[in-house]
Coordinates of C-alpha atoms and ligand atoms in Angstrom, one line a residue:
Chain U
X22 CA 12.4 -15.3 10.9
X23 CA 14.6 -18.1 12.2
X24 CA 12.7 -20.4 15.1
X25 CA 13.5 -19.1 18.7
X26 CA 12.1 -20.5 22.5
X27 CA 9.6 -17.7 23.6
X28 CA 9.7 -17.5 27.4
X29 CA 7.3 -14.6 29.1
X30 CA 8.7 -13.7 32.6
X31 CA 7.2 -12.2 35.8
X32 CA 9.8 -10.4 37.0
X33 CA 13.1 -8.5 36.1
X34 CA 14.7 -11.0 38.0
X35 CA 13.4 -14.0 36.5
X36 CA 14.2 -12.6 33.0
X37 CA 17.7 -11.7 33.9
X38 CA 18.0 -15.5 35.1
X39 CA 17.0 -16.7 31.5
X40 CA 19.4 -14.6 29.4
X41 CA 22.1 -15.4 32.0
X42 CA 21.5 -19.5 31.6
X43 CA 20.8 -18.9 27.6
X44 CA 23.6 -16.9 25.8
X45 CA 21.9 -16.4 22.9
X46 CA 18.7 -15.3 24.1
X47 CA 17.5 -11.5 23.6
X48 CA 15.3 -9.3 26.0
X49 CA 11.7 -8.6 24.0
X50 CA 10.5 -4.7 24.7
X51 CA 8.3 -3.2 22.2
X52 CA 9.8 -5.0 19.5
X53 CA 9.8 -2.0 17.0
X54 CA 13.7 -3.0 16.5
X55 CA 14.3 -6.5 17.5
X56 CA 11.7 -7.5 15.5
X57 CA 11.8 -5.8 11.8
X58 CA 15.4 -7.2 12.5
X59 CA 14.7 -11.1 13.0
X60 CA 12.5 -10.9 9.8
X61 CA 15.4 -9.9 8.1
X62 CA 16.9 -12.4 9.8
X63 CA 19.9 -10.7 10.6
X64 CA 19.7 -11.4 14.0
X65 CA 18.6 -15.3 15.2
X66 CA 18.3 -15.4 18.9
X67 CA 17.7 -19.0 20.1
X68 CA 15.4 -17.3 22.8
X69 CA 13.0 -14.3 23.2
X70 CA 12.6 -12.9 26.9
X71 CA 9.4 -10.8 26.5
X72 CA 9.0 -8.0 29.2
X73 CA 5.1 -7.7 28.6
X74 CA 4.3 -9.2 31.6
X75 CA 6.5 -7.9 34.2
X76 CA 4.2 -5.3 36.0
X77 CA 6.5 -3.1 37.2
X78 CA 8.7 -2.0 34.5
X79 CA 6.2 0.7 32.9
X80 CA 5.2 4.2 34.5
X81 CA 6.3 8.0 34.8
X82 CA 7.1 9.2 38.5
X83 CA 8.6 12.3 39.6
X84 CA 10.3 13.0 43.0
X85 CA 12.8 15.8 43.9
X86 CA 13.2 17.4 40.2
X87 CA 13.9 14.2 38.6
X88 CA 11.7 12.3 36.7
X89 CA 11.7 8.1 36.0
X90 CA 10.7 6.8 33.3
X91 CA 9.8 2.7 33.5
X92 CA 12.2 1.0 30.8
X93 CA 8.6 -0.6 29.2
X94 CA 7.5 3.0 29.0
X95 CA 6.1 3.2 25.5
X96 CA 6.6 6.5 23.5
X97 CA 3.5 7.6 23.0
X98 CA 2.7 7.5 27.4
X99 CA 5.9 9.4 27.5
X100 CA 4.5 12.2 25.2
X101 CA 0.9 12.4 26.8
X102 CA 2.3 12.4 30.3
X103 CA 1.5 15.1 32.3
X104 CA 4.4 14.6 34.8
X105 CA 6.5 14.5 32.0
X106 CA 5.3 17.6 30.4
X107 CA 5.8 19.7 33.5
X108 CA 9.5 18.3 34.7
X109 CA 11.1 18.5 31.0
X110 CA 8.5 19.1 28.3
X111 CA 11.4 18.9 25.6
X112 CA 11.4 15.5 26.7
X113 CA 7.6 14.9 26.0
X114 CA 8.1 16.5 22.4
X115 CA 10.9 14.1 21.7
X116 CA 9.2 10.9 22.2
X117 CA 6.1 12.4 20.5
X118 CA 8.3 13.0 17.3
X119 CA 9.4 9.5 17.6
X120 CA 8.5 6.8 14.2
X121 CA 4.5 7.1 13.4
X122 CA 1.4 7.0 16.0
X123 CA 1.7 2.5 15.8
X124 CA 5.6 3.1 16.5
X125 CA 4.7 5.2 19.4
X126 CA 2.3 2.7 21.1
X127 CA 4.3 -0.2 21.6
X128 CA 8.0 1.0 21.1
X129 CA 9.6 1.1 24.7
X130 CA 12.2 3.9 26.0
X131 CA 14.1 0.5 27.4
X132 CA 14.6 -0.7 23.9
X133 CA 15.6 2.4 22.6
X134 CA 18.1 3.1 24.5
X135 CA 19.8 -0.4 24.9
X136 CA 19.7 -0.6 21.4
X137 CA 21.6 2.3 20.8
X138 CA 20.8 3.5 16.8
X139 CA 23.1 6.2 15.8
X140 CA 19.7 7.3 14.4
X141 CA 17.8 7.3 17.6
X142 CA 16.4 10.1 19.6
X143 CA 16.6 8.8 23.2
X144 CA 20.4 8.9 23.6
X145 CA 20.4 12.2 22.5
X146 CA 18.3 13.6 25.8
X147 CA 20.3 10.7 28.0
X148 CA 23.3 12.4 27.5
X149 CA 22.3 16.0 26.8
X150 CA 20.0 15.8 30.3
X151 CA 22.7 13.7 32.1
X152 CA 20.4 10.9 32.8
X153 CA 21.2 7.7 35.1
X154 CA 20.5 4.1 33.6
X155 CA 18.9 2.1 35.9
X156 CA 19.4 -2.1 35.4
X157 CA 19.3 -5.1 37.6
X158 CA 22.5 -4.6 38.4
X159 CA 23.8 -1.2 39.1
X160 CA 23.1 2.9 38.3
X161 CA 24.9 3.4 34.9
X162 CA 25.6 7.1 34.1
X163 CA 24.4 7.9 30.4
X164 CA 28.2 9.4 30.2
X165 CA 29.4 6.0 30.7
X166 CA 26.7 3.8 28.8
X167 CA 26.8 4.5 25.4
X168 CA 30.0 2.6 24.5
X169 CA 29.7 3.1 20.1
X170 CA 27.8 1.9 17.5
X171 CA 24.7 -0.4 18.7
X172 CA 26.7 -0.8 21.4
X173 CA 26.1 -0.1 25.2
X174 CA 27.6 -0.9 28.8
X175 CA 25.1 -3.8 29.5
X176 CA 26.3 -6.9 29.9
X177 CA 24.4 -10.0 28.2
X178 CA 22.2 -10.7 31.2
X179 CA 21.8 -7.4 32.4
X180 CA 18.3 -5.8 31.6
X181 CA 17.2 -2.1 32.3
X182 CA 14.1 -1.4 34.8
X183 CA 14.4 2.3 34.3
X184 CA 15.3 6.1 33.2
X185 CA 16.2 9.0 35.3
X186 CA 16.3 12.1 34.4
X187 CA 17.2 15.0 36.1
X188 CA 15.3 18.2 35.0
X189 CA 16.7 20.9 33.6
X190 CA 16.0 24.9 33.4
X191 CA 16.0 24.9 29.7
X192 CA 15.5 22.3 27.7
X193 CA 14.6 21.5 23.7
X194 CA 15.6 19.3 21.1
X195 CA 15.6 19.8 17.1
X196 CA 15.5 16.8 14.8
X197 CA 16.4 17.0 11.3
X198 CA 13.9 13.9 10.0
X199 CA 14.4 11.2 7.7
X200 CA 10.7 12.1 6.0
X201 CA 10.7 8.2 5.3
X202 CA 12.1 6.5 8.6
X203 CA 11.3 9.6 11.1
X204 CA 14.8 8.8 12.3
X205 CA 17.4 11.5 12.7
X206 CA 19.2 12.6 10.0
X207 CA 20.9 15.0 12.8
X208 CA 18.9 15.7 16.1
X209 CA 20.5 18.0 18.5
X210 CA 19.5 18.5 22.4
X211 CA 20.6 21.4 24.2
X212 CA 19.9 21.5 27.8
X213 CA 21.2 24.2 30.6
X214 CA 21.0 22.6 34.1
X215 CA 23.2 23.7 37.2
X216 CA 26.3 22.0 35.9
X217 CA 26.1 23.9 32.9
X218 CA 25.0 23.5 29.1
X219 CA 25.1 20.2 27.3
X220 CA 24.7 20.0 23.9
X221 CA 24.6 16.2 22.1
X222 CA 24.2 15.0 18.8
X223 CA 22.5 11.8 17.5
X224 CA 21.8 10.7 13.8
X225 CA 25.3 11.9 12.9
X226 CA 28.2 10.5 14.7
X227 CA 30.1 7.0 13.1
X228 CA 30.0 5.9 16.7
X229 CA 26.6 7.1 17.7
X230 CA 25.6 10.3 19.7
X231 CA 28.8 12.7 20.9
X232 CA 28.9 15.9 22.6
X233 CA 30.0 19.2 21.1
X234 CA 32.0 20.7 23.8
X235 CA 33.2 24.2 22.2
X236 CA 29.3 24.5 21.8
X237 CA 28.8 24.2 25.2
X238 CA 31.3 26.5 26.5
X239 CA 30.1 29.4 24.6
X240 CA 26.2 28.5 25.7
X241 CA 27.9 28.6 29.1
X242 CA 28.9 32.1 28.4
X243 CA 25.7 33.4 26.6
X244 CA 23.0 31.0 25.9
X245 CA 21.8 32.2 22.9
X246 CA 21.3 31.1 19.3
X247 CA 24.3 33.5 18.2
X248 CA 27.1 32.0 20.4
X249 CA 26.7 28.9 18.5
X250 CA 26.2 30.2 14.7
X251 CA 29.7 30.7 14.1
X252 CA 30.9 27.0 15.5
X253 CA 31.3 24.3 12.9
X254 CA 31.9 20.7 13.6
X255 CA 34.1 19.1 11.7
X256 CA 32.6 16.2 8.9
X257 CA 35.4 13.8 9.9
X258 CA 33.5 11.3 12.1
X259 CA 30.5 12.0 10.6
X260 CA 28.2 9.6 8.8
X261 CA 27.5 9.5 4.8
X262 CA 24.9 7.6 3.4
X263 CA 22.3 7.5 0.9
X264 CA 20.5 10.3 2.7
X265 CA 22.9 12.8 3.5
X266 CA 26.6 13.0 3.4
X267 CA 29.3 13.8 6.4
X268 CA 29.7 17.5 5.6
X269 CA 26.3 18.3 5.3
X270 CA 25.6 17.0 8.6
X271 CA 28.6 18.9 9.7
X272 CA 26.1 22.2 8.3
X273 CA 22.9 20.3 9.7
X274 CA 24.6 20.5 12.9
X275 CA 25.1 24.3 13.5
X276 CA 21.4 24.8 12.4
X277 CA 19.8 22.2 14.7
X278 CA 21.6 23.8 17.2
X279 CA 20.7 27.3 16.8
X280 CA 17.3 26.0 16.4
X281 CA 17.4 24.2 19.8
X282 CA 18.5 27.0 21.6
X283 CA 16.3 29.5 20.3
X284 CA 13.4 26.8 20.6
X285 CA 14.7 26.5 24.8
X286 CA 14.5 30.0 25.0
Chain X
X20 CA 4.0 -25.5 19.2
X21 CA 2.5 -23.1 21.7
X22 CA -1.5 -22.6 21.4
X23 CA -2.5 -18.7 21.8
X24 CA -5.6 -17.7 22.4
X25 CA -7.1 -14.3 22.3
X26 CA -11.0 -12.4 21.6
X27 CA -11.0 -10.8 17.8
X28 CA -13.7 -9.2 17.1
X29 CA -15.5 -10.3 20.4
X30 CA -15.2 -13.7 19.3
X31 CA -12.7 -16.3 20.9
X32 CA -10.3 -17.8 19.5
X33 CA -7.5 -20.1 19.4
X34 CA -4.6 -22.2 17.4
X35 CA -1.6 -23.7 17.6
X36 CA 1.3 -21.6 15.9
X37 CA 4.9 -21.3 15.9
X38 CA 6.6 -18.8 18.2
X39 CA 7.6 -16.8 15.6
X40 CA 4.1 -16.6 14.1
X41 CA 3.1 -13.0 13.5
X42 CA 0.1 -11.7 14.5
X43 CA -0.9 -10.5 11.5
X44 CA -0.5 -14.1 10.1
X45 CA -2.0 -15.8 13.0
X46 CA -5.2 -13.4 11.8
X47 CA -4.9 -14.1 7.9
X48 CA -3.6 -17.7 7.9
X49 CA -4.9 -19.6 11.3
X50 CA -8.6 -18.0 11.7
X51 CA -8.9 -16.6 7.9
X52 CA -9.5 -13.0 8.1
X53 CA -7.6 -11.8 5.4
X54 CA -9.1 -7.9 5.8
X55 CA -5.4 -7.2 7.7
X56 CA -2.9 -6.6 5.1
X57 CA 0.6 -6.9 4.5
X58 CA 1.8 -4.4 2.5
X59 CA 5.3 -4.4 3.4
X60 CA 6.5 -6.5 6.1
X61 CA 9.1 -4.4 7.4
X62 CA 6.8 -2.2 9.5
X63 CA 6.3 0.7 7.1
X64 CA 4.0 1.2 5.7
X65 CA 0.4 0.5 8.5
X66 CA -1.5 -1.5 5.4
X67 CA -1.5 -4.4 8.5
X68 CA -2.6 -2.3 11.7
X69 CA -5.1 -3.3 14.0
X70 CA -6.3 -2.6 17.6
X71 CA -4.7 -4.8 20.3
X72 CA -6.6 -3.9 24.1
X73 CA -7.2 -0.4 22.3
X74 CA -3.7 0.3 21.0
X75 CA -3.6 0.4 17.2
X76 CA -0.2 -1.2 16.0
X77 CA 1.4 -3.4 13.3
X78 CA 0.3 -6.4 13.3
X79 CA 3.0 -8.1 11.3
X80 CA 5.9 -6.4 14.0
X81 CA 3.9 -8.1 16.3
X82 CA 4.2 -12.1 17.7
X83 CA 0.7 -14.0 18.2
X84 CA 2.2 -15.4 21.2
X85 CA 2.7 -11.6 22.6
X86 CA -1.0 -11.3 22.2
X87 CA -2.2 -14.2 24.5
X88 CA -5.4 -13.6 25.7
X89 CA -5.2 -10.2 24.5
X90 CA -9.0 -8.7 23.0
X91 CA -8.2 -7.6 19.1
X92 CA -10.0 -5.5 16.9
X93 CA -9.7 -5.7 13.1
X94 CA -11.1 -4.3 10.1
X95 CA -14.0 -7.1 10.0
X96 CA -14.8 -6.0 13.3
X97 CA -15.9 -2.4 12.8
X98 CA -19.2 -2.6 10.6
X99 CA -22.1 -4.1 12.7
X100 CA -25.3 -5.3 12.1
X101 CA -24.5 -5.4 8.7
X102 CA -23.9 -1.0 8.5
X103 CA -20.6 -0.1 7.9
X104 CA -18.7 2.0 10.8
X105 CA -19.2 5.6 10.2
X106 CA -15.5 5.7 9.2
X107 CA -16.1 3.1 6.4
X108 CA -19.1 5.6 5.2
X109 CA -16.8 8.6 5.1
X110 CA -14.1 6.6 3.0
X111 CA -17.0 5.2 1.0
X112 CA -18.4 8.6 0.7
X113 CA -15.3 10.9 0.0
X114 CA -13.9 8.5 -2.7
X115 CA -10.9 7.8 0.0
X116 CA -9.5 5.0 -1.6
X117 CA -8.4 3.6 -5.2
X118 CA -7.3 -0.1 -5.2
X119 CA -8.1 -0.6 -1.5
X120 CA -5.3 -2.0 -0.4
X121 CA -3.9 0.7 2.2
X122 CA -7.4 1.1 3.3
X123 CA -8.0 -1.4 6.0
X124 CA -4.6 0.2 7.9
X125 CA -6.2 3.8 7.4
X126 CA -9.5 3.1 8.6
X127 CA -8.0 0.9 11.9
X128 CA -5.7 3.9 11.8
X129 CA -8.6 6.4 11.6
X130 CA -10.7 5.0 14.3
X131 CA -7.5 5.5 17.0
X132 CA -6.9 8.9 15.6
X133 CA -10.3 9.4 16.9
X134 CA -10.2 7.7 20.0
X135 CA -7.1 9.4 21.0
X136 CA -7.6 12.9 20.1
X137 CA -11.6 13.2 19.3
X138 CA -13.7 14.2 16.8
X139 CA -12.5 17.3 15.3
X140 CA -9.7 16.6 13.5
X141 CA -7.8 19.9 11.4
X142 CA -6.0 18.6 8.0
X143 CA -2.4 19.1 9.9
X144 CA -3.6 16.6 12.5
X145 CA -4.6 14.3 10.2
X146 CA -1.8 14.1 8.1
X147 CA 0.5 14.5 10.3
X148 CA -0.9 11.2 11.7
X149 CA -0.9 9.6 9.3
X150 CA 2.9 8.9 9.2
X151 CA 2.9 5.4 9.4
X152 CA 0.3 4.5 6.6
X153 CA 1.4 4.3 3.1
X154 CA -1.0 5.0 0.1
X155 CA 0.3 4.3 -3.6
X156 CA -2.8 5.2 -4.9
X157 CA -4.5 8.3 -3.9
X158 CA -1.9 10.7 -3.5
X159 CA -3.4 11.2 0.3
X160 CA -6.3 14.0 -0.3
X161 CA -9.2 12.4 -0.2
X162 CA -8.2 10.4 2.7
X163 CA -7.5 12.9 4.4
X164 CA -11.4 14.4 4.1
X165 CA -12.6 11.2 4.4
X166 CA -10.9 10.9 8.0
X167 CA -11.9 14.3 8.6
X168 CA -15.8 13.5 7.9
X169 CA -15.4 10.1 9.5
X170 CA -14.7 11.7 12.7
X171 CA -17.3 14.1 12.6
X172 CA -19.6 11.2 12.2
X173 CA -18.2 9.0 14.8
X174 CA -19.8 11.7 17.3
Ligands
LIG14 C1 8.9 2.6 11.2 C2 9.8 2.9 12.4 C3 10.2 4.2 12.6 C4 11.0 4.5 13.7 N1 11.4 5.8 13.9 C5 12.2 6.1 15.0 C6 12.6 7.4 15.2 O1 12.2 8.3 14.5 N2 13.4 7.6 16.3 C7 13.8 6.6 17.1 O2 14.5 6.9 18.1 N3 13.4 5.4 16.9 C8 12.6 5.0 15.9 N4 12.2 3.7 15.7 C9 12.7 2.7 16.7 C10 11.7 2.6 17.8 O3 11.8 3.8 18.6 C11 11.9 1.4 18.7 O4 10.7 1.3 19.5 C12 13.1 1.4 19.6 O5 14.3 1.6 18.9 C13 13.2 0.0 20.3 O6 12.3 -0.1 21.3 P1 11.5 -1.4 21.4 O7 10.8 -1.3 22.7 O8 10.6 -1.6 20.2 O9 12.6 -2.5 21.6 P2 12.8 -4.0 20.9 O10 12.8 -3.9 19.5 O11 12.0 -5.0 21.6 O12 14.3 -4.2 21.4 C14 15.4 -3.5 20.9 C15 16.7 -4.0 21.5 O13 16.9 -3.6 22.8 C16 17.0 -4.8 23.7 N5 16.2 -4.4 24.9 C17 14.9 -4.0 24.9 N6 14.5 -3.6 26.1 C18 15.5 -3.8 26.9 C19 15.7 -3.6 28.3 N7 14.7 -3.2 29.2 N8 16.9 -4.0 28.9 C20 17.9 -4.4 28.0 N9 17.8 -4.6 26.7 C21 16.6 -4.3 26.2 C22 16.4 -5.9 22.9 O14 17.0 -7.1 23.3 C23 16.9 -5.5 21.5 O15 18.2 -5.9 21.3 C24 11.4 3.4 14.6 C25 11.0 2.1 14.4 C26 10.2 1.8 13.3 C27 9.7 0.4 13.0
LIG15 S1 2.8 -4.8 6.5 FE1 3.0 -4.1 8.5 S2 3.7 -2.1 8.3 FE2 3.6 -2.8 6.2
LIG16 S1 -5.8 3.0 -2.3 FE1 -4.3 1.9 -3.3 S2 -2.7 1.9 -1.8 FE2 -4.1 3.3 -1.0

């Protein structure tokens, strides 16, 4: 790991103030990611901004059929939480099938998301649940935040406090794992909400997690495992690497799919 | 160089590290207690957890400095009064390891399962659990009882 300045701010303010007068410097979370990555020392930030010690970036709260989620929200609160379980339970499952038990204790729904994995669970639920992004600056919808590969609408000094989502009637997502990793080799999460069905994909796409729109017009029409057995996505786009290549998780796809589904019921 | 201080095993403790000292090296290196290993340093394989305030994690995917005045629990810190922890017993007993060198992780790894989730633990539980700790050795099994058994005597 290459030497960094270690700076531990009180507030989301403060900590937006250091990455703004340090360009180099990186926001610390759970440091499941950031981490592993410094060791390999293919990242080098001249300065770590650890959120340990701002108080009020962690904690579940629901009000009005939507549920926030604290950006320092580690994944194993977010699958024991009660409030969770009730507003979107698929939601619980997902950060519950996250890494390994250690993962799950300190790894942060803030880090996951701003880092943006194309193997990651969380962006697959932001998008499918049409969550909002909350940061020190602004609302960001997830439609609008995840911009490709590792790659997000934050700016440098920009640092999310928080996660809405909005509940939805049915809700459940399928992971195809990486037995190794626990990563997605193809997750899908379906969700039907009054706007209609969304269906997105992580673990799959080149550029991250996409939505399959002819999937979710015939889920719009009957919301059953069957109206989606017939639709193949095409491998173009698709990822291929040691553990699976694009067309199988062009097939992986389709099954995750009818799996979710049938899983939401 | 910052100094960190933190409790380890109830005792305190304190040196001057780099910021980008690990915890697990701050255990091994700065106050000697080499019972935390490092089996793969790139937060695999659990041969390095310990408890940190009551969460078990990886200690080498954790900084020292994160753990400022933080209480710490490691393998050393289990037996007491010179009896082993009945989860050391159960692995003693149930032939749950081979070379040993996996085992500090499982048994820190154990002793949360059991905090967490309580004292009757089904093989699925267990195994499932048991994710994050790699074992070359013993092909799982009789870890797997000895966790079982461990928990049963942790009552
Ligand atoms: C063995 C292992 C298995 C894993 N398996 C899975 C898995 O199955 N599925 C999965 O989805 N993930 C998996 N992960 C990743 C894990 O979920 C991480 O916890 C997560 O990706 C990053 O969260 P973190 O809190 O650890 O963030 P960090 O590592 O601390 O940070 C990650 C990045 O996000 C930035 N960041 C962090 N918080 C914020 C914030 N609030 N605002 C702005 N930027 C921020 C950091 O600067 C950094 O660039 C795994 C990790 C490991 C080590
Ligand atoms: S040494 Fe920490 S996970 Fe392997
Ligand atoms: S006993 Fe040898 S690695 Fe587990």
């Amino acid at each position: 790991m290459y030497p960094f300045n270690y700076h531990q701010p009180k507030s989301a303010e403060e900590a937006a103030h250091i990455l703004a007068a340090n360009p180099e410097a990186k926001i610390l979370a759970g440091g499941q990611t950031l981490l592993p990555t410094m060791k390999q020392r293919l990242a080098g930030p001249s300065d770590l901004v650890d959120l340990g010690a701002v108080g009020d970036l962690a904690g579940i709260s629901e009000k009005g059929g939507t549920l926030r989620i604290g950006a320092m929200t580690p994944h194993a609160e977010v699958a024991k939480s009660p409030v969770v379980a009730k507003a979107i339970p698929a939601l619980a499952a997902l950060a519950g099938g996250i890494g390994d038990p250690h993962v799950r204790s300190v790894g942060t729904i803030g880090g996951s998301v701003a880092n943006n994995d194309p193997a990651a669970d969380y962006p697959a639920a932001c998008i499918a649940l049409g969550a909002t992004i909350h940061t020190t600056n602004r609302d960001i919808a997830a439609d609008d935040f995840f911009t490709g590969l590792f790659q997000t609408a934050l700016a440098d000094d920009e640092i999310i406090t928080a996660i809405s989502f909005p509940a939805a009637k049915k809700a459940a997502y399928t992971k195809f794992r990486n037995p190794a990793s626990r990563y997605a080799i193809v997750g899908v999460f379906v969700a039907q909400a009054a706007g209609g069905v969304r269906v997105a994909v992580t673990g799959a796409g080149e550029n991250g997690v996409f939505r399959v729109g002819e999937m979710e017009t015939a889920l719009d029409k009957n919301f059953s495992a069957d109206a989606v057995a017939g639709i193949a996505v095409p491998a173009d786009g698709l990822n291929s690497d040691i553990h699976a290549n694009a067309e199988y998780r062009a097939h992986l796809i389709t099954v995750m799919a009818k799996r979710a589904v049938a899983a939401a019921g | 160089m910052p100094t960190v201080s933190m409790t380890v095993n109830g005792k305190e403790v304190s040196a001057e590290v780099e910021t980008r000292t690990l915890l697990v090296q701050f255990l091994r290196d700065h106050i000697g207690l080499t019972g935390t290993h490092v089996g793969c340093d790139t937060s695999q394989c659990g041969a390095c957890v310990v408890h940190v305030d009551g969460k078990a994690l990886k200690s080498c995917t954790r900084l020292a400095v994160q753990c400022e005045g933080a209480s710490v629990t490691t393998i050393e810190g289990l037996a007491a009064n010179g009896a082993l922890h009945p989860m050391q017993q159960a692995f003693h007993e149930n032939h749950g390891l081979q070379c040993g060198f996996c085992t500090p992780g499982m048994i820190m790894s154990a002793v949360d399962m059991v905090e967490r989730l309580g004292n009757k633990l089904d093989e699925k539980t267990i195994r499932q659990e048991l994710e994050g700790n790699i074992c070359r050795c013993t092909g799982y099994h009789n870890i797997v009882k000895s966790i079982a058994a461990g928990a049963e005597a942790m009552k």
